[in-house]
Coordinates of C-alpha atoms in Angstrom, one line a residue:
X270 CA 0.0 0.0 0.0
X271 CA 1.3 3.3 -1.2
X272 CA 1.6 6.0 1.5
X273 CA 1.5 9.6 1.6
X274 CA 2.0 12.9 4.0
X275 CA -0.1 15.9 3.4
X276 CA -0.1 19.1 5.2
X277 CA -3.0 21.1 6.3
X278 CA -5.0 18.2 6.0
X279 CA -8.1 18.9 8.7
X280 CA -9.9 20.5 6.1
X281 CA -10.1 21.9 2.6
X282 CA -8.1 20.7 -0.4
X283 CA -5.9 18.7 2.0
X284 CA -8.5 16.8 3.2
X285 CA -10.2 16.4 0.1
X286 CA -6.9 15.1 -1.3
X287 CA -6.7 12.9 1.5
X288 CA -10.1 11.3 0.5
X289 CA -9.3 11.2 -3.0
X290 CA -5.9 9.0 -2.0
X291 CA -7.8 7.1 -0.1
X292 CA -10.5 6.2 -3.0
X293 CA -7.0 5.3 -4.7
X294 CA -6.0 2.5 -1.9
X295 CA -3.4 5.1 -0.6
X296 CA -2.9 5.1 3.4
X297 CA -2.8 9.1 4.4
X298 CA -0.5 10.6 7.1
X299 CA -2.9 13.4 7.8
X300 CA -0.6 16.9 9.4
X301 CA -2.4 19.7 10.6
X302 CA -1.6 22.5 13.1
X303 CA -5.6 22.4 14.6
X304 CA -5.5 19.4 16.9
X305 CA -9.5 19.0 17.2
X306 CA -10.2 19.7 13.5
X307 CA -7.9 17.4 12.4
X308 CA -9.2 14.5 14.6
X309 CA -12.7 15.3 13.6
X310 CA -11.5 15.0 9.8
X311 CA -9.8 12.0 10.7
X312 CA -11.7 10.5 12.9
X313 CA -14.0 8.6 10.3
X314 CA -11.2 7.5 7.8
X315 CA -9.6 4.4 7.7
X316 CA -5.8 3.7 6.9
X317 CA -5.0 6.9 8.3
X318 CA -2.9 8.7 10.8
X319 CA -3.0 12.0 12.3
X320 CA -0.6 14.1 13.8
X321 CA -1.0 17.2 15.0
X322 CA 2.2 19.9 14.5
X323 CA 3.4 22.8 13.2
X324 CA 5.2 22.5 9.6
X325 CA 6.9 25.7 10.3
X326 CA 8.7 24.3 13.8
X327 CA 12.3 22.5 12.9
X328 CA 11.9 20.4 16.2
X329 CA 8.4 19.2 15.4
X330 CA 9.1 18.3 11.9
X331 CA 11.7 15.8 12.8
X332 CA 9.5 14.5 15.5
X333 CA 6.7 13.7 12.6
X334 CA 9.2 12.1 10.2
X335 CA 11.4 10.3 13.2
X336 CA 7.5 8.5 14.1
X337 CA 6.5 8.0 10.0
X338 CA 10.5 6.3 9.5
X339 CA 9.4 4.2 12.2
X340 CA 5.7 3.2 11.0
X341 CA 6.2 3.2 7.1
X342 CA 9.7 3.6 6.3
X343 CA 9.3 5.1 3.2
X344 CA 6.8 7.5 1.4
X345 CA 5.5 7.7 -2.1
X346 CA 3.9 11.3 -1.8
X347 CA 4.3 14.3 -0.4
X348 CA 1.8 17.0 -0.8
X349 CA 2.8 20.3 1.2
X350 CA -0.5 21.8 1.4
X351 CA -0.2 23.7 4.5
X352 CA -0.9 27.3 4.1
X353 CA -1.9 30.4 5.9
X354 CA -3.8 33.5 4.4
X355 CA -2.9 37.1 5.5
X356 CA -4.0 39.7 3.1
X357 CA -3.6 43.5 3.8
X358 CA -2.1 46.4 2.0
X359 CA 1.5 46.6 2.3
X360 CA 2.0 49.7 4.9
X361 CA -0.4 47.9 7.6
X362 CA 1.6 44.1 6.7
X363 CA 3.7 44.4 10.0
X364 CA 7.0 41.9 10.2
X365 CA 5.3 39.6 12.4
X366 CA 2.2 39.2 10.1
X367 CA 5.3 39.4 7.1
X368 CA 6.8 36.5 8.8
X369 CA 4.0 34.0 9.9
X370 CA 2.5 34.0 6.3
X371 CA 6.3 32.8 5.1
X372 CA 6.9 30.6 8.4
X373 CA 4.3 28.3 7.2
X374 CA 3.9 29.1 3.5
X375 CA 7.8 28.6 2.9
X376 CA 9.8 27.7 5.8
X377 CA 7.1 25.0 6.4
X378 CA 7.8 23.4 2.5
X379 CA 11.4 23.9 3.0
X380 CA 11.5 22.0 6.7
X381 CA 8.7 19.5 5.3
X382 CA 11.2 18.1 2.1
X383 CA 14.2 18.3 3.3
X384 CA 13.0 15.9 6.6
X385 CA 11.0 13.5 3.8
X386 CA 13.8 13.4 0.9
X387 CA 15.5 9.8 2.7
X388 CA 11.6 8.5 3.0
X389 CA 10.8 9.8 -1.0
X390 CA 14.3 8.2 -2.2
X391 CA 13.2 5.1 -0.7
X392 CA 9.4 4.9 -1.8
X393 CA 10.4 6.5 -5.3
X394 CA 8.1 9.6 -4.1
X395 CA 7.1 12.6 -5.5
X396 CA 6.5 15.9 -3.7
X397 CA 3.6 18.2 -4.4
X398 CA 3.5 21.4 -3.3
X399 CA 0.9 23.4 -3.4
X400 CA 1.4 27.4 -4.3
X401 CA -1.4 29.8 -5.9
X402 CA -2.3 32.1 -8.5
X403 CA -1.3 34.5 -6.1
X404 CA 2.1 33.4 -6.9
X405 CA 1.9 34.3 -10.9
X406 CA 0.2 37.6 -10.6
X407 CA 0.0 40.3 -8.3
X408 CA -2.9 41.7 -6.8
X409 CA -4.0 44.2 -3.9
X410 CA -3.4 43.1 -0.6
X411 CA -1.4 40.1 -1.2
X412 CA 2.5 41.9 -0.3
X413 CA 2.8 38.4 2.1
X414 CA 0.7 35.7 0.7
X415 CA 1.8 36.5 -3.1
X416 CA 5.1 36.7 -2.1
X417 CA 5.4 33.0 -0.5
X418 CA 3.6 31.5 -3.1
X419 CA 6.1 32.8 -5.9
X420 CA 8.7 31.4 -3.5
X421 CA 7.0 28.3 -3.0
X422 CA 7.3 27.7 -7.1
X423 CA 10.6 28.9 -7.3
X424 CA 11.5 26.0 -4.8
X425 CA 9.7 23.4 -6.7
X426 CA 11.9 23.6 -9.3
X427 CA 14.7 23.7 -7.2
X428 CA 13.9 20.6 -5.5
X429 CA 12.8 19.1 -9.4
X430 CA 16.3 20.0 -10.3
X431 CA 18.4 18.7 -7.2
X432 CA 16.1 15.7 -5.9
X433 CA 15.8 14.0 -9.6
X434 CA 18.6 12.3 -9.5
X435 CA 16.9 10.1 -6.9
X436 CA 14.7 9.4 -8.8
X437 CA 11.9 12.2 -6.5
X438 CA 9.5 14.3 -8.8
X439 CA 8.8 17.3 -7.2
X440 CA 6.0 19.5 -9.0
X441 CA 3.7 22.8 -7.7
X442 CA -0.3 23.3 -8.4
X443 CA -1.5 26.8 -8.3
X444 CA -5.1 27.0 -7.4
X445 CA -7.2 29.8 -8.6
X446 CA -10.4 31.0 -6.7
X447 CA -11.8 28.0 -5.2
X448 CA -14.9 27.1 -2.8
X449 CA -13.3 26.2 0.3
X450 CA -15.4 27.7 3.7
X451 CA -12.6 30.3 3.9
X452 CA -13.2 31.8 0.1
X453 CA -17.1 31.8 1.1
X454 CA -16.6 33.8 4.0
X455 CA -14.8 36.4 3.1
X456 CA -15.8 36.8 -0.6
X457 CA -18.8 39.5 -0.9
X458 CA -21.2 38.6 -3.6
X459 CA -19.5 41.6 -5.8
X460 CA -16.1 39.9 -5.7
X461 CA -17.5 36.6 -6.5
X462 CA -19.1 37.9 -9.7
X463 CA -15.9 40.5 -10.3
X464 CA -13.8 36.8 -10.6
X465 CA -16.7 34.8 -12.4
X466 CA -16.1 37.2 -15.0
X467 CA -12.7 37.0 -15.2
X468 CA -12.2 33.4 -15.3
X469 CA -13.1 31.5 -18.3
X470 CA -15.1 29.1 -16.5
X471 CA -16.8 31.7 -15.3
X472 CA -16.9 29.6 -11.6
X473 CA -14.9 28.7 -8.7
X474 CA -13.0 25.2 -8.8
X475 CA -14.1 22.8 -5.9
X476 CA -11.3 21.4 -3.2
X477 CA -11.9 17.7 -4.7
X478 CA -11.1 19.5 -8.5
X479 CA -7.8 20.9 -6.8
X480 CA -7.5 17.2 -5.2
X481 CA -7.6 15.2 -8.4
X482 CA -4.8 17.5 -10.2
X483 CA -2.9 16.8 -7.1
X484 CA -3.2 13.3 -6.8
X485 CA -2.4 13.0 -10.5
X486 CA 0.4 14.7 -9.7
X487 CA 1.5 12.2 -7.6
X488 CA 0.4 9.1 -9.8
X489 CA 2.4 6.9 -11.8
X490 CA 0.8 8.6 -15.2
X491 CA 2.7 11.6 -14.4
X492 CA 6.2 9.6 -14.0
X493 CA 7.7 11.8 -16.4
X494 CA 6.4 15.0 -15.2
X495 CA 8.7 17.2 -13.0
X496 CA 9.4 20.7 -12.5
X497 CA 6.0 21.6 -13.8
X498 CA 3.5 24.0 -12.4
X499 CA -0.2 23.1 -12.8
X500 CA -2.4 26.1 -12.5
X501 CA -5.6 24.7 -11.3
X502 CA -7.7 27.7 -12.3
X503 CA -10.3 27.3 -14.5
X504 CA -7.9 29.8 -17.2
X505 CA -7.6 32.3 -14.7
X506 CA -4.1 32.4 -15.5
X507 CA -4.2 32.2 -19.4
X508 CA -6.1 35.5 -19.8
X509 CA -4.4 37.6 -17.9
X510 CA -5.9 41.0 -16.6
X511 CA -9.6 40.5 -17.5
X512 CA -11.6 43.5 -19.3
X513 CA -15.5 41.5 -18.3
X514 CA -17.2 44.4 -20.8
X515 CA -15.4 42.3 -23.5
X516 CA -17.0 39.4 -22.7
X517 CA -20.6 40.6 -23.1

């Protein structure tokens, strides 16, 4: 039985990835930060195992890995999905706010594959890491988030480049707007529309839609495919700054 970690996995695309895996005959080693969601999520799921931790803490990182080297002893996927969201315009983004959207959104990526590489190596893994549209194009209000999403690409490629030789994929999806609770909360009815009209799809991608580009991702049918990023976006990406009067 194939085995993977994902972060962030109490709720959202990583748990919908985790179901998806599952569906797949995959057993899930389900990280997440929120201790009584992630039971919850995991509570009803077989061939799973949680741990609660923080991706973005050096000591509890090798404290995960030192307990999966002793339960699996090796990994086939990696899917760094762990992310926080801090949006504001740059003159009110203090350091501290600067610096726990990259703790977890980088550092966490970083800590995450370099502690997994012996496990990948061993199960002939491949690492997914998740980044964002964010990442490709700037937008108000996203100094921080933006910022550590471009990153996280950048080091996708890096680890492509160096970790290939092992015989580890390492690839990066970058979801557009997407239906998770978070997106419904905070999106007003006029922004919903204002990206409706400026995506091709003209809708929001679901978390399982994000899940199954993921989990391809990771599958042997992409054994060739490294150093790629995936916009998951519905063509957000592909048309660049939308003019909606054009499309009427």
């Amino acid at each position: 039985m194939k085995t993977a970690l994902v972060t962030g996995a109490a709720r959202g695309i990583g748990l919908a990835t985790t179901q998806l895996l599952m569906d797949k005959g995959w057993q899930v080693v389900m990280v997440d930060i929120d201790g009584e969601e992630l039971m919850k999520a995991a509570a009803p799921l077989e061939n799973v195992q949680a741990i609660v931790m923080d991706v973005s803490d050096p000591e509890q990182v090798e404290r995960c890995f030192s307990d999966v080297t002793k339960t699996y002893g090796r990994l086939e996927g990696l899917v760094n999905n762990a992310g926080v969201a801090d949006f504001g315009p740059i003159r009110e983004t203090t350091f501290d706010r600067w610096r726990t959207v990259m703790k977890t959104n980088l550092d966490g990526v970083f800590l995450m594959t370099q502690a997994a590489t012996d496990l990948l190596i061993a199960g002939k893994g491949a690492i997914v890491n998740i980044a964002s549209i964010s990442g490709l194009r700037a937008s108000t209000l996203r100094v921080a988030y933006g910022t550590s999403k471009a990153a996280v690409i950048q080091l996708t490629l890096q680890q492509a480049a160096e970790l290939g030789e092992f015989g580890i994929r390492a690839n990066v999806v970058a979801p557009g707007p997407v239906n998770t609770k978070l997106a419904l909360a905070v999106h007003t009815q006029e922004i919903r529309e204002a990206y409706h009209d400026a995506i091709p799809l003209n809708r929001y991608g679901t978390e399982k839609e994000i899940g199954n580009a993921i989990v391809f991702l990771l599958s042997e049918e992409a054994s060739y495919i490294t150093g790629q990023l995936l916009c998951a976006d519905g063509g957000f990406e592909a048309t660049g700054i939308g003019l909606p009067a054009l499309r009427r």
